[in-house]
Amino acid sequence: MTTATSRPAAVAMRFIDGDTVSLPGGTKWIRGIRQTGEWSTPGAPDARSDKAMRSALTDEPTGATFAPALPNVFQPLPGTECGSSEALHQMVLRPATGGVLYTSALNRVQSFLGNESGVLRSNNPTPLALAAVRASLLGTVRRHPRASFNYHRIAGRLYARYAVGQAVHTHVYILTVG
């Protein structure tokens, strides 16, 4: 049985290098660690395709979980900047039918210790309708007027980044179909 707490109801429109899929037995597949666009596990000779990983995420018995690649906090967000409410309203998100929100946080201590991306807060993402994705972004614009917002259409991802105190928060919306 598929539940929102085990994995998204719909799978990412597109995967990018750095994404991970974890299987219940502890095997972790990472896209792009050996060859661009290919899924591999450290220490194993075989590789898998996006189609195989999509199947692992949608097949009932596997219980696989997805985690997106997190952007480096010290570099600009990927994609095209779209920071105004007007730009967020005008974004064309189709053919996506929804999205899944992942959040990460990076504090000064983590940064000092060499972390450049932050840590995912939870691996229990909730599927959102497209209207809810847009509403969430617009809410972030209102709460954090200095936040950065980018749309990476090729990767099928929306990014929001803002600081609160000593912590940098990054939201990654993975656009989904299905």
GROMACS .gro file of N, CA and C in nm:
model
  534
    1MET      N    1   0.084  -0.118   0.000
    1MET     CA    2   0.000   0.000   0.000
    1MET      C    3   0.088   0.124   0.000
    2THR      N    4   0.061   0.218  -0.087
    2THR     CA    5   0.136   0.343  -0.096
    2THR      C    6   0.078   0.443   0.003
    3THR      N    7   0.165   0.505   0.081
    3THR     CA    8   0.121   0.609   0.174
    3THR      C    9   0.205   0.733   0.154
    4ALA      N   10   0.151   0.847   0.195
    4ALA     CA   11   0.225   0.973   0.182
    4ALA      C   12   0.349   0.973   0.269
    5THR      N   13   0.349   0.892   0.375
    5THR     CA   14   0.465   0.893   0.464
    5THR      C   15   0.578   0.803   0.413
    6SER      N   16   0.548   0.713   0.320
    6SER     CA   17   0.655   0.628   0.270
    6SER      C   18   0.718   0.682   0.143
    7ARG      N   19   0.638   0.746   0.059
    7ARG     CA   20   0.690   0.805  -0.064
    7ARG      C   21   0.579   0.886  -0.130
    8PRO      N   22   0.613   0.974  -0.221
    8PRO     CA   23   0.510   1.053  -0.286
    8PRO      C   24   0.414   0.966  -0.366
    9ALA      N   25   0.290   1.012  -0.378
    9ALA     CA   26   0.192   0.939  -0.456
    9ALA      C   27   0.228   0.941  -0.604
   10ALA      N   28   0.294   1.045  -0.647
   10ALA     CA   29   0.338   1.056  -0.786
   10ALA      C   30   0.490   1.072  -0.785
   11VAL      N   31   0.553   1.028  -0.891
   11VAL     CA   32   0.699   1.031  -0.899
   11VAL      C   33   0.745   1.155  -0.974
   12ALA      N   34   0.865   1.199  -0.943
   12ALA     CA   35   0.924   1.316  -1.008
   12ALA      C   36   0.913   1.307  -1.160
   13MET      N   37   0.880   1.421  -1.221
   13MET     CA   38   0.876   1.427  -1.368
   13MET      C   39   1.012   1.391  -1.424
   14ARG      N   40   1.116   1.445  -1.362
   14ARG     CA   41   1.253   1.422  -1.408
   14ARG      C   42   1.344   1.403  -1.287
   15PHE      N   43   1.446   1.321  -1.307
   15PHE     CA   44   1.549   1.304  -1.206
   15PHE      C   45   1.671   1.384  -1.249
   16ILE      N   46   1.754   1.423  -1.151
   16ILE     CA   47   1.880   1.490  -1.182
   16ILE      C   48   1.992   1.420  -1.106
   17ASP      N   49   2.115   1.439  -1.154
   17ASP     CA   50   2.229   1.381  -1.085
   17ASP      C   51   2.236   1.435  -0.943
   18GLY      N   52   2.260   1.345  -0.849
   18GLY     CA   53   2.263   1.380  -0.707
   18GLY      C   54   2.138   1.333  -0.634
   19ASP      N   55   2.029   1.303  -0.707
   19ASP     CA   56   1.909   1.246  -0.644
   19ASP      C   57   1.944   1.109  -0.588
   20THR      N   58   1.872   1.067  -0.484
   20THR     CA   59   1.894   0.934  -0.426
   20THR      C   60   1.761   0.861  -0.410
   21VAL      N   61   1.769   0.729  -0.421
   21VAL     CA   62   1.656   0.640  -0.392
   21VAL      C   63   1.710   0.536  -0.294
   22SER      N   64   1.644   0.527  -0.179
   22SER     CA   65   1.683   0.429  -0.077
   22SER      C   66   1.581   0.316  -0.073
   23LEU      N   67   1.633   0.194  -0.074
   23LEU     CA   68   1.548   0.076  -0.069
   23LEU      C   69   1.540   0.028   0.076
   24PRO      N   70   1.435  -0.045   0.113
   24PRO     CA   71   1.417  -0.088   0.251
   24PRO      C   72   1.534  -0.167   0.309
   25GLY      N   73   1.605  -0.244   0.229
   25GLY     CA   74   1.718  -0.323   0.278
   25GLY      C   75   1.842  -0.241   0.309
   26GLY      N   76   1.836  -0.110   0.284
   26GLY     CA   77   1.949  -0.023   0.313
   26GLY      C   78   2.031   0.017   0.192
   27THR      N   79   2.000  -0.039   0.075
   27THR     CA   80   2.073  -0.002  -0.046
   27THR      C   81   2.032   0.139  -0.088
   28LYS      N   82   2.132   0.220  -0.118
   28LYS     CA   83   2.108   0.358  -0.158
   28LYS      C   84   2.162   0.378  -0.299
   29TRP      N   85   2.071   0.412  -0.392
   29TRP     CA   86   2.108   0.439  -0.530
   29TRP      C   87   2.123   0.589  -0.547
   30ILE      N   88   2.230   0.630  -0.612
   30ILE     CA   89   2.257   0.773  -0.633
   30ILE      C   90   2.274   0.795  -0.782
   31ARG      N   91   2.206   0.896  -0.832
   31ARG     CA   92   2.213   0.924  -0.975
   31ARG      C   93   2.336   1.011  -1.004
   32GLY      N   94   2.416   0.964  -1.100
   32GLY     CA   95   2.528   1.044  -1.149
   32GLY      C   96   2.659   1.029  -1.075
   33ILE      N   97   2.673   0.934  -0.982
   33ILE     CA   98   2.802   0.924  -0.911
   33ILE      C   99   2.911   0.860  -0.997
   34ARG      N  100   2.872   0.779  -1.093
   34ARG     CA  101   2.970   0.720  -1.184
   34ARG      C  102   2.961   0.778  -1.322
   35GLN      N  103   2.839   0.786  -1.372
   35GLN     CA  104   2.818   0.838  -1.508
   35GLN      C  105   2.690   0.922  -1.507
   36THR      N  106   2.694   1.034  -1.575
   36THR     CA  107   2.580   1.124  -1.582
   36THR      C  108   2.455   1.049  -1.626
   37GLY      N  109   2.346   1.070  -1.553
   37GLY     CA  110   2.218   1.012  -1.589
   37GLY      C  111   2.198   0.867  -1.552
   38GLU      N  112   2.296   0.807  -1.484
   38GLU     CA  113   2.288   0.665  -1.448
   38GLU      C  114   2.282   0.651  -1.297
   39TRP      N  115   2.203   0.557  -1.249
   39TRP     CA  116   2.192   0.530  -1.106
   39TRP      C  117   2.289   0.419  -1.066
   40SER      N  118   2.366   0.441  -0.959
   40SER     CA  119   2.463   0.342  -0.911
   40SER      C  120   2.461   0.340  -0.759
   41THR      N  121   2.518   0.235  -0.705
   41THR     CA  122   2.539   0.228  -0.561
   41THR      C  123   2.690   0.220  -0.538
   42PRO      N  124   2.740   0.287  -0.436
   42PRO     CA  125   2.884   0.278  -0.409
   42PRO      C  126   2.925   0.132  -0.386
   43GLY      N  127   3.027   0.090  -0.454
   43GLY     CA  128   3.081  -0.044  -0.436
   43GLY      C  129   3.014  -0.153  -0.517
   44ALA      N  130   2.911  -0.121  -0.592
   44ALA     CA  131   2.844  -0.223  -0.675
   44ALA      C  132   2.870  -0.192  -0.823
   45PRO      N  133   2.894  -0.295  -0.904
   45PRO     CA  134   2.929  -0.270  -1.044
   45PRO      C  135   2.810  -0.236  -1.135
   46ASP      N  136   2.689  -0.273  -1.095
   46ASP     CA  137   2.576  -0.253  -1.186
   46ASP      C  138   2.521  -0.111  -1.178
   47ALA      N  139   2.445  -0.076  -1.281
   47ALA     CA  140   2.382   0.055  -1.289
   47ALA      C  141   2.237   0.036  -1.328
   48ARG      N  142   2.156   0.138  -1.298
   48ARG     CA  143   2.014   0.135  -1.333
   48ARG      C  144   1.976   0.261  -1.408
   49SER      N  145   1.865   0.252  -1.479
   49SER     CA  146   1.815   0.364  -1.557
   49SER      C  147   1.711   0.442  -1.476
   50ASP      N  148   1.673   0.559  -1.529
   50ASP     CA  149   1.565   0.636  -1.467
   50ASP      C  150   1.437   0.554  -1.465
   51LYS      N  151   1.412   0.479  -1.572
   51LYS     CA  152   1.292   0.397  -1.580
   51LYS      C  153   1.289   0.294  -1.467
   52ALA      N  154   1.403   0.231  -1.439
   52ALA     CA  155   1.410   0.131  -1.331
   52ALA      C  156   1.386   0.197  -1.195
   53MET      N  157   1.440   0.317  -1.174
   53MET     CA  158   1.420   0.385  -1.046
   53MET      C  159   1.276   0.433  -1.032
   54ARG      N  160   1.217   0.479  -1.140
   54ARG     CA  161   1.076   0.520  -1.138
   54ARG      C  162   0.990   0.399  -1.100
   55SER      N  163   1.024   0.284  -1.155
   55SER     CA  164   0.951   0.161  -1.124
   55SER      C  165   0.969   0.124  -0.976
   56ALA      N  166   1.090   0.137  -0.924
   56ALA     CA  167   1.116   0.106  -0.783
   56ALA      C  168   1.034   0.196  -0.690
   57LEU      N  169   1.013   0.320  -0.733
   57LEU     CA  170   0.937   0.414  -0.650
   57LEU      C  171   0.787   0.392  -0.660
   58THR      N  172   0.740   0.333  -0.768
   58THR     CA  173   0.595   0.317  -0.786
   58THR      C  174   0.546   0.177  -0.758
   59ASP      N  175   0.633   0.077  -0.757
   59ASP     CA  176   0.590  -0.061  -0.729
   59ASP      C  177   0.555  -0.074  -0.582
   60GLU      N  178   0.441  -0.130  -0.554
   60GLU     CA  179   0.390  -0.140  -0.418
   60GLU      C  180   0.487  -0.206  -0.318
   61PRO      N  181   0.542  -0.326  -0.346
   61PRO     CA  182   0.617  -0.395  -0.241
   61PRO      C  183   0.753  -0.335  -0.205
   62THR      N  184   0.811  -0.250  -0.289
   62THR     CA  185   0.949  -0.209  -0.263
   62THR      C  186   0.963  -0.113  -0.146
   63GLY      N  187   0.872  -0.017  -0.130
   63GLY     CA  188   0.884   0.080  -0.022
   63GLY      C  189   1.003   0.172  -0.038
   64ALA      N  190   1.049   0.194  -0.159
   64ALA     CA  191   1.163   0.282  -0.185
   64ALA      C  192   1.126   0.426  -0.153
   65THR      N  193   1.225   0.503  -0.109
   65THR     CA  194   1.203   0.645  -0.082
   65THR      C  195   1.300   0.729  -0.164
   66PHE      N  196   1.253   0.846  -0.203
   66PHE     CA  197   1.327   0.937  -0.288
   66PHE      C  198   1.375   1.056  -0.205
   67ALA      N  199   1.494   1.106  -0.234
   67ALA     CA  200   1.544   1.231  -0.176
   67ALA      C  201   1.610   1.310  -0.288
   68PRO      N  202   1.575   1.438  -0.301
   68PRO     CA  203   1.632   1.517  -0.410
   68PRO      C  204   1.774   1.562  -0.381
   69ALA      N  205   1.846   1.592  -0.488
   69ALA     CA  206   1.977   1.657  -0.475
   69ALA      C  207   1.951   1.797  -0.420
   70LEU      N  208   2.028   1.836  -0.320
   70LEU     CA  209   2.012   1.970  -0.262
   70LEU      C  210   2.115   2.064  -0.324
   71PRO      N  211   2.074   2.185  -0.359
   71PRO     CA  212   2.169   2.280  -0.417
   71PRO      C  213   2.267   2.332  -0.312
   72ASN      N  214   2.386   2.366  -0.357
   72ASN     CA  215   2.489   2.423  -0.271
   72ASN      C  216   2.441   2.560  -0.222
   73VAL      N  217   2.445   2.580  -0.091
   73VAL     CA  218   2.398   2.705  -0.031
   73VAL      C  219   2.485   2.824  -0.071
   74PHE      N  220   2.609   2.799  -0.105
   74PHE     CA  221   2.702   2.908  -0.135
   74PHE      C  222   2.706   2.944  -0.283
   75GLN      N  223   2.616   2.885  -0.360
   75GLN     CA  224   2.606   2.916  -0.503
   75GLN      C  225   2.463   2.957  -0.534
   76PRO      N  226   2.442   3.030  -0.644
   76PRO     CA  227   2.305   3.068  -0.681
   76PRO      C  228   2.219   2.943  -0.703
   77LEU      N  229   2.090   2.957  -0.678
   77LEU     CA  230   1.997   2.847  -0.702
   77LEU      C  231   1.993   2.815  -0.851
   78PRO      N  232   1.974   2.688  -0.887
   78PRO     CA  233   1.964   2.651  -1.029
   78PRO      C  234   1.838   2.709  -1.092
   79GLY      N  235   1.842   2.731  -1.221
   79GLY     CA  236   1.725   2.773  -1.295
   79GLY      C  237   1.714   2.924  -1.311
   80THR      N  238   1.594   2.966  -1.346
   80THR     CA  239   1.564   3.107  -1.375
   80THR      C  240   1.502   3.172  -1.253
   81GLU      N  241   1.553   3.288  -1.216
   81GLU     CA  242   1.499   3.360  -1.100
   81GLU      C  243   1.356   3.405  -1.129
   82CYS      N  244   1.270   3.389  -1.029
   82CYS     CA  245   1.130   3.430  -1.043
   82CYS      C  246   1.078   3.476  -0.907
   83GLY      N  247   1.137   3.582  -0.854
   83GLY     CA  248   1.112   3.623  -0.716
   83GLY      C  249   0.990   3.706  -0.689
   84SER      N  250   0.922   3.758  -0.788
   84SER     CA  251   0.807   3.843  -0.759
   84SER      C  252   0.679   3.760  -0.760
   85SER      N  253   0.578   3.811  -0.694
   85SER     CA  254   0.447   3.744  -0.695
   85SER      C  255   0.395   3.731  -0.837
   86GLU      N  256   0.416   3.835  -0.918
   86GLU     CA  257   0.369   3.831  -1.056
   86GLU      C  258   0.436   3.718  -1.134
   87ALA      N  259   0.567   3.706  -1.118
   87ALA     CA  260   0.641   3.599  -1.188
   87ALA      C  261   0.594   3.462  -1.143
   88LEU      N  262   0.567   3.446  -1.013
   88LEU     CA  263   0.520   3.318  -0.962
   88LEU      C  264   0.381   3.285  -1.017
   89HIS      N  265   0.296   3.386  -1.033
   89HIS     CA  266   0.163   3.365  -1.090
   89HIS      C  267   0.171   3.325  -1.236
   90GLN      N  268   0.269   3.377  -1.309
   90GLN     CA  269   0.279   3.354  -1.453
   90GLN      C  270   0.356   3.228  -1.492
   91MET      N  271   0.419   3.160  -1.398
   91MET     CA  272   0.495   3.040  -1.429
   91MET      C  273   0.405   2.933  -1.492
   92VAL      N  274   0.455   2.872  -1.597
   92VAL     CA  275   0.384   2.761  -1.661
   92VAL      C  276   0.445   2.633  -1.605
   93LEU      N  277   0.369   2.562  -1.525
   93LEU     CA  278   0.419   2.442  -1.459
   93LEU      C  279   0.375   2.313  -1.528
   94ARG      N  280   0.287   2.323  -1.624
   94ARG     CA  281   0.241   2.204  -1.696
   94ARG      C  282   0.355   2.150  -1.781
   95PRO      N  283   0.370   2.024  -1.800
   95PRO     CA  284   0.275   1.916  -1.786
   95PRO      C  285   0.266   1.858  -1.645
   96ALA      N  286   0.331   1.919  -1.546
   96ALA     CA  287   0.321   1.868  -1.410
   96ALA      C  288   0.176   1.873  -1.364
   97THR      N  289   0.142   1.778  -1.279
   97THR     CA  290   0.008   1.774  -1.222
   97THR      C  291   0.010   1.803  -1.072
   98GLY      N  292   0.130   1.809  -1.014
   98GLY     CA  293   0.144   1.835  -0.872
   98GLY      C  294   0.290   1.853  -0.836
   99GLY      N  295   0.318   1.847  -0.709
   99GLY     CA  296   0.455   1.862  -0.662
   99GLY      C  297   0.471   1.803  -0.524
  100VAL      N  298   0.595   1.785  -0.485
  100VAL     CA  299   0.628   1.735  -0.352
  100VAL      C  300   0.732   1.829  -0.295
  101LEU      N  301   0.710   1.876  -0.173
  101LEU     CA  302   0.800   1.971  -0.108
  101LEU      C  303   0.899   1.900  -0.017
  102TYR      N  304   1.027   1.930  -0.037
  102TYR     CA  305   1.134   1.885   0.052
  102TYR      C  306   1.200   2.010   0.109
  103THR      N  307   1.234   2.009   0.236
  103THR     CA  308   1.298   2.125   0.298
  103THR      C  309   1.430   2.083   0.361
  104SER      N  310   1.524   2.176   0.358
  104SER     CA  311   1.652   2.153   0.425
  104SER      C  312   1.692   2.278   0.500
  105ALA      N  313   1.777   2.261   0.597
  105ALA     CA  314   1.827   2.374   0.674
  105ALA      C  315   1.977   2.357   0.693
  106LEU      N  316   2.047   2.468   0.691
  106LEU     CA  317   2.192   2.470   0.712
  106LEU      C  318   2.222   2.582   0.810
  107ASN      N  319   2.281   2.544   0.925
  107ASN     CA  320   2.318   2.648   1.021
  107ASN      C  321   2.468   2.674   1.014
  108ARG      N  322   2.512   2.773   1.087
  108ARG     CA  323   2.652   2.816   1.078
  108ARG      C  324   2.748   2.706   1.121
  109VAL      N  325   2.711   2.625   1.220
  109VAL     CA  326   2.799   2.517   1.265
  109VAL      C  327   2.815   2.413   1.155
  110GLN      N  328   2.704   2.374   1.091
  110GLN     CA  329   2.712   2.277   0.981
  110GLN      C  330   2.802   2.331   0.870
  111SER      N  331   2.783   2.458   0.838
  111SER     CA  332   2.862   2.521   0.733
  111SER      C  333   3.010   2.519   0.769
  112PHE      N  334   3.041   2.551   0.895
  112PHE     CA  335   3.179   2.551   0.941
  112PHE      C  336   3.242   2.412   0.928
  113LEU      N  337   3.159   2.308   0.945
  113LEU     CA  338   3.207   2.170   0.938
  113LEU      C  339   3.212   2.116   0.795
  114GLY      N  340   3.185   2.202   0.695
  114GLY     CA  341   3.202   2.163   0.556
  114GLY      C  342   3.076   2.124   0.483
  115ASN      N  343   2.961   2.132   0.548
  115ASN     CA  344   2.836   2.102   0.479
  115ASN      C  345   2.804   2.219   0.387
  116GLU      N  346   2.771   2.192   0.263
  116GLU     CA  347   2.742   2.299   0.167
  116GLU      C  348   2.599   2.298   0.117
  117SER      N  349   2.518   2.202   0.163
  117SER     CA  350   2.382   2.190   0.112
  117SER      C  351   2.275   2.194   0.219
  118GLY      N  352   2.308   2.159   0.340
  118GLY     CA  353   2.206   2.148   0.444
  118GLY      C  354   2.162   2.004   0.459
  119VAL      N  355   2.067   1.984   0.549
  119VAL     CA  356   2.019   1.851   0.580
  119VAL      C  357   1.869   1.849   0.561
  120LEU      N  358   1.819   1.746   0.492
  120LEU     CA  359   1.674   1.732   0.476
  120LEU      C  360   1.611   1.721   0.614
  121ARG      N  361   1.504   1.796   0.635
  121ARG     CA  362   1.437   1.793   0.765
  121ARG      C  363   1.358   1.665   0.785
  122SER      N  364   1.297   1.614   0.681
  122SER     CA  365   1.212   1.496   0.693
  122SER      C  366   1.206   1.427   0.558
  123ASN      N  367   1.195   1.298   0.560
  123ASN     CA  368   1.179   1.226   0.435
  123ASN      C  369   1.035   1.177   0.422
  124ASN      N  370   0.942   1.253   0.478
  124ASN     CA  371   0.800   1.220   0.469
  124ASN      C  372   0.727   1.330   0.392
  125PRO      N  373   0.755   1.343   0.264
  125PRO     CA  374   0.696   1.452   0.187
  125PRO      C  375   0.547   1.432   0.163
  126THR      N  376   0.477   1.542   0.151
  126THR     CA  377   0.334   1.538   0.125
  126THR      C  378   0.308   1.582  -0.019
  127PRO      N  379   0.238   1.500  -0.098
  127PRO     CA  380   0.205   1.542  -0.235
  127PRO      C  381   0.113   1.664  -0.232
  128LEU      N  382   0.138   1.758  -0.323
  128LEU     CA  383   0.059   1.881  -0.332
  128LEU      C  384   0.002   1.895  -0.472
  129ALA      N  385  -0.115   1.955  -0.482
  129ALA     CA  386  -0.170   1.992  -0.612
  129ALA      C  387  -0.090   2.112  -0.664
  130LEU      N  388  -0.092   2.137  -0.795
  130LEU     CA  389  -0.018   2.250  -0.851
  130LEU      C  390  -0.059   2.382  -0.787
  131ALA      N  391  -0.188   2.400  -0.761
  131ALA     CA  392  -0.234   2.524  -0.697
  131ALA      C  393  -0.174   2.539  -0.558
  132ALA      N  394  -0.157   2.429  -0.486
  132ALA     CA  395  -0.097   2.434  -0.352
  132ALA      C  396   0.052   2.466  -0.360
  133VAL      N  397   0.120   2.417  -0.463
  133VAL     CA  398   0.262   2.450  -0.482
  133VAL      C  399   0.276   2.601  -0.502
  134ARG      N  400   0.196   2.655  -0.590
  134ARG     CA  401   0.201   2.800  -0.617
  134ARG      C  402   0.164   2.880  -0.492
  135ALA      N  403   0.061   2.836  -0.419
  135ALA     CA  404   0.019   2.906  -0.297
  135ALA      C  405   0.129   2.902  -0.191
  136SER      N  406   0.197   2.790  -0.181
  136SER     CA  407   0.308   2.778  -0.085
  136SER      C  408   0.420   2.875  -0.119
  137LEU      N  409   0.455   2.882  -0.247
  137LEU     CA  410   0.559   2.977  -0.290
  137LEU      C  411   0.517   3.121  -0.263
  138LEU      N  412   0.392   3.154  -0.293
  138LEU     CA  413   0.343   3.290  -0.270
  138LEU      C  414   0.342   3.323  -0.120
  139GLY      N  415   0.311   3.225  -0.037
  139GLY     CA  416   0.317   3.245   0.108
  139GLY      C  417   0.459   3.273   0.154
  140THR      N  418   0.555   3.203   0.095
  140THR     CA  419   0.695   3.227   0.129
  140THR      C  420   0.738   3.367   0.087
  141VAL      N  421   0.690   3.414  -0.030
  141VAL     CA  422   0.720   3.550  -0.076
  141VAL      C  423   0.669   3.651   0.027
  142ARG      N  424   0.548   3.630   0.077
  142ARG     CA  425   0.491   3.723   0.175
  142ARG      C  426   0.568   3.720   0.308
  143ARG      N  427   0.605   3.601   0.355
  143ARG     CA  428   0.673   3.588   0.485
  143ARG      C  429   0.820   3.627   0.479
  144HIS      N  430   0.883   3.605   0.363
  144HIS     CA  431   1.028   3.629   0.350
  144HIS      C  432   1.053   3.710   0.222
  145PRO      N  433   1.030   3.841   0.226
  145PRO     CA  434   1.042   3.923   0.104
  145PRO      C  435   1.181   3.921   0.040
  146ARG      N  436   1.285   3.886   0.116
  146ARG     CA  437   1.421   3.882   0.060
  146ARG      C  438   1.461   3.743   0.012
  147ALA      N  439   1.367   3.651   0.011
  147ALA     CA  440   1.396   3.513  -0.032
  147ALA      C  441   1.429   3.509  -0.181
  148SER      N  442   1.504   3.406  -0.220
  148SER     CA  443   1.535   3.380  -0.361
  148SER      C  444   1.443   3.269  -0.410
  149PHE      N  445   1.390   3.286  -0.531
  149PHE     CA  446   1.302   3.187  -0.591
  149PHE      C  447   1.350   3.160  -0.733
  150ASN      N  448   1.366   3.032  -0.766
  150ASN     CA  449   1.408   2.994  -0.899
  150ASN      C  450   1.325   2.878  -0.950
  151TYR      N  451   1.303   2.877  -1.081
  151TYR     CA  452   1.234   2.768  -1.148
  151TYR      C  453   1.330   2.705  -1.248
  152HIS      N  454   1.361   2.580  -1.226
  152HIS     CA  455   1.449   2.505  -1.315
  152HIS      C  456   1.359   2.411  -1.396
  153ARG      N  457   1.310   2.463  -1.507
  153ARG     CA  458   1.211   2.391  -1.588
  153ARG      C  459   1.266   2.258  -1.640
  154ILE      N  460   1.391   2.255  -1.683
  154ILE     CA  461   1.450   2.133  -1.739
  154ILE      C  462   1.454   2.022  -1.634
  155ALA      N  463   1.483   2.057  -1.509
  155ALA     CA  464   1.488   1.958  -1.401
  155ALA      C  465   1.351   1.934  -1.339
  156GLY      N  466   1.253   2.019  -1.369
  156GLY     CA  467   1.121   2.005  -1.311
  156GLY      C  468   1.120   2.036  -1.162
  157ARG      N  469   1.192   2.145  -1.125
  157ARG     CA  470   1.203   2.179  -0.983
  157ARG      C  471   1.190   2.329  -0.961
  158LEU      N  472   1.131   2.362  -0.849
  158LEU     CA  473   1.122   2.499  -0.802
  158LEU      C  474   1.202   2.507  -0.673
  159TYR      N  475   1.272   2.619  -0.655
  159TYR     CA  476   1.355   2.636  -0.536
  159TYR      C  477   1.319   2.768  -0.467
  160ALA      N  478   1.321   2.765  -0.335
  160ALA     CA  479   1.307   2.887  -0.255
  160ALA      C  480   1.414   2.880  -0.147
  161ARG      N  481   1.480   2.993  -0.125
  161ARG     CA  482   1.585   2.998  -0.021
  161ARG      C  483   1.573   3.128   0.056
  162TYR      N  484   1.583   3.118   0.188
  162TYR     CA  485   1.576   3.235   0.275
  162TYR      C  486   1.652   3.207   0.403
  163ALA      N  487   1.688   3.312   0.472
  163ALA     CA  488   1.761   3.299   0.598
  163ALA      C  489   1.671   3.342   0.714
  164VAL      N  490   1.683   3.269   0.822
  164VAL     CA  491   1.618   3.307   0.948
  164VAL      C  492   1.726   3.295   1.055
  165GLY      N  493   1.765   3.409   1.110
  165GLY     CA  494   1.875   3.407   1.206
  165GLY      C  495   2.003   3.358   1.142
  166GLN      N  496   2.063   3.258   1.202
  166GLN     CA  497   2.189   3.202   1.152
  166GLN      C  498   2.168   3.084   1.057
  167ALA      N  499   2.044   3.049   1.026
  167ALA     CA  500   2.015   2.931   0.943
  167ALA      C  501   1.966   2.971   0.805
  168VAL      N  502   2.010   2.895   0.705
  168VAL     CA  503   1.964   2.913   0.567
  168VAL      C  504   1.869   2.797   0.538
  169HIS      N  505   1.748   2.830   0.494
  169HIS     CA  506   1.646   2.730   0.463
  169HIS      C  507   1.629   2.721   0.311
  170THR      N  508   1.623   2.600   0.261
  170THR     CA  509   1.602   2.577   0.119
  170THR      C  510   1.482   2.485   0.102
  171HIS      N  511   1.387   2.528   0.020
  171HIS     CA  512   1.272   2.445  -0.015
  171HIS      C  513   1.292   2.399  -0.159
  172VAL      N  514   1.273   2.270  -0.182
  172VAL     CA  515   1.283   2.214  -0.316
  172VAL      C  516   1.148   2.149  -0.347
  173TYR      N  517   1.080   2.203  -0.446
  173TYR     CA  518   0.954   2.148  -0.492
  173TYR      C  519   0.984   2.062  -0.615
  174ILE      N  520   0.960   1.932  -0.602
  174ILE     CA  521   0.980   1.840  -0.713
  174ILE      C  522   0.846   1.830  -0.787
  175LEU      N  523   0.842   1.872  -0.912
  175LEU     CA  524   0.718   1.863  -0.989
  175LEU      C  525   0.694   1.718  -1.027
  176THR      N  526   0.567   1.678  -1.019
  176THR     CA  527   0.530   1.539  -1.042
  176THR      C  528   0.424   1.528  -1.151
  177VAL      N  529   0.409   1.408  -1.202
  177VAL     CA  530   0.300   1.375  -1.294
  177VAL      C  531   0.233   1.249  -1.242
  178GLY      N  532   0.107   1.239  -1.268
  178GLY     CA  533   0.036   1.118  -1.226
  178GLY      C  534  -0.055   1.139  -1.109
   0.00000   0.00000   0.00000
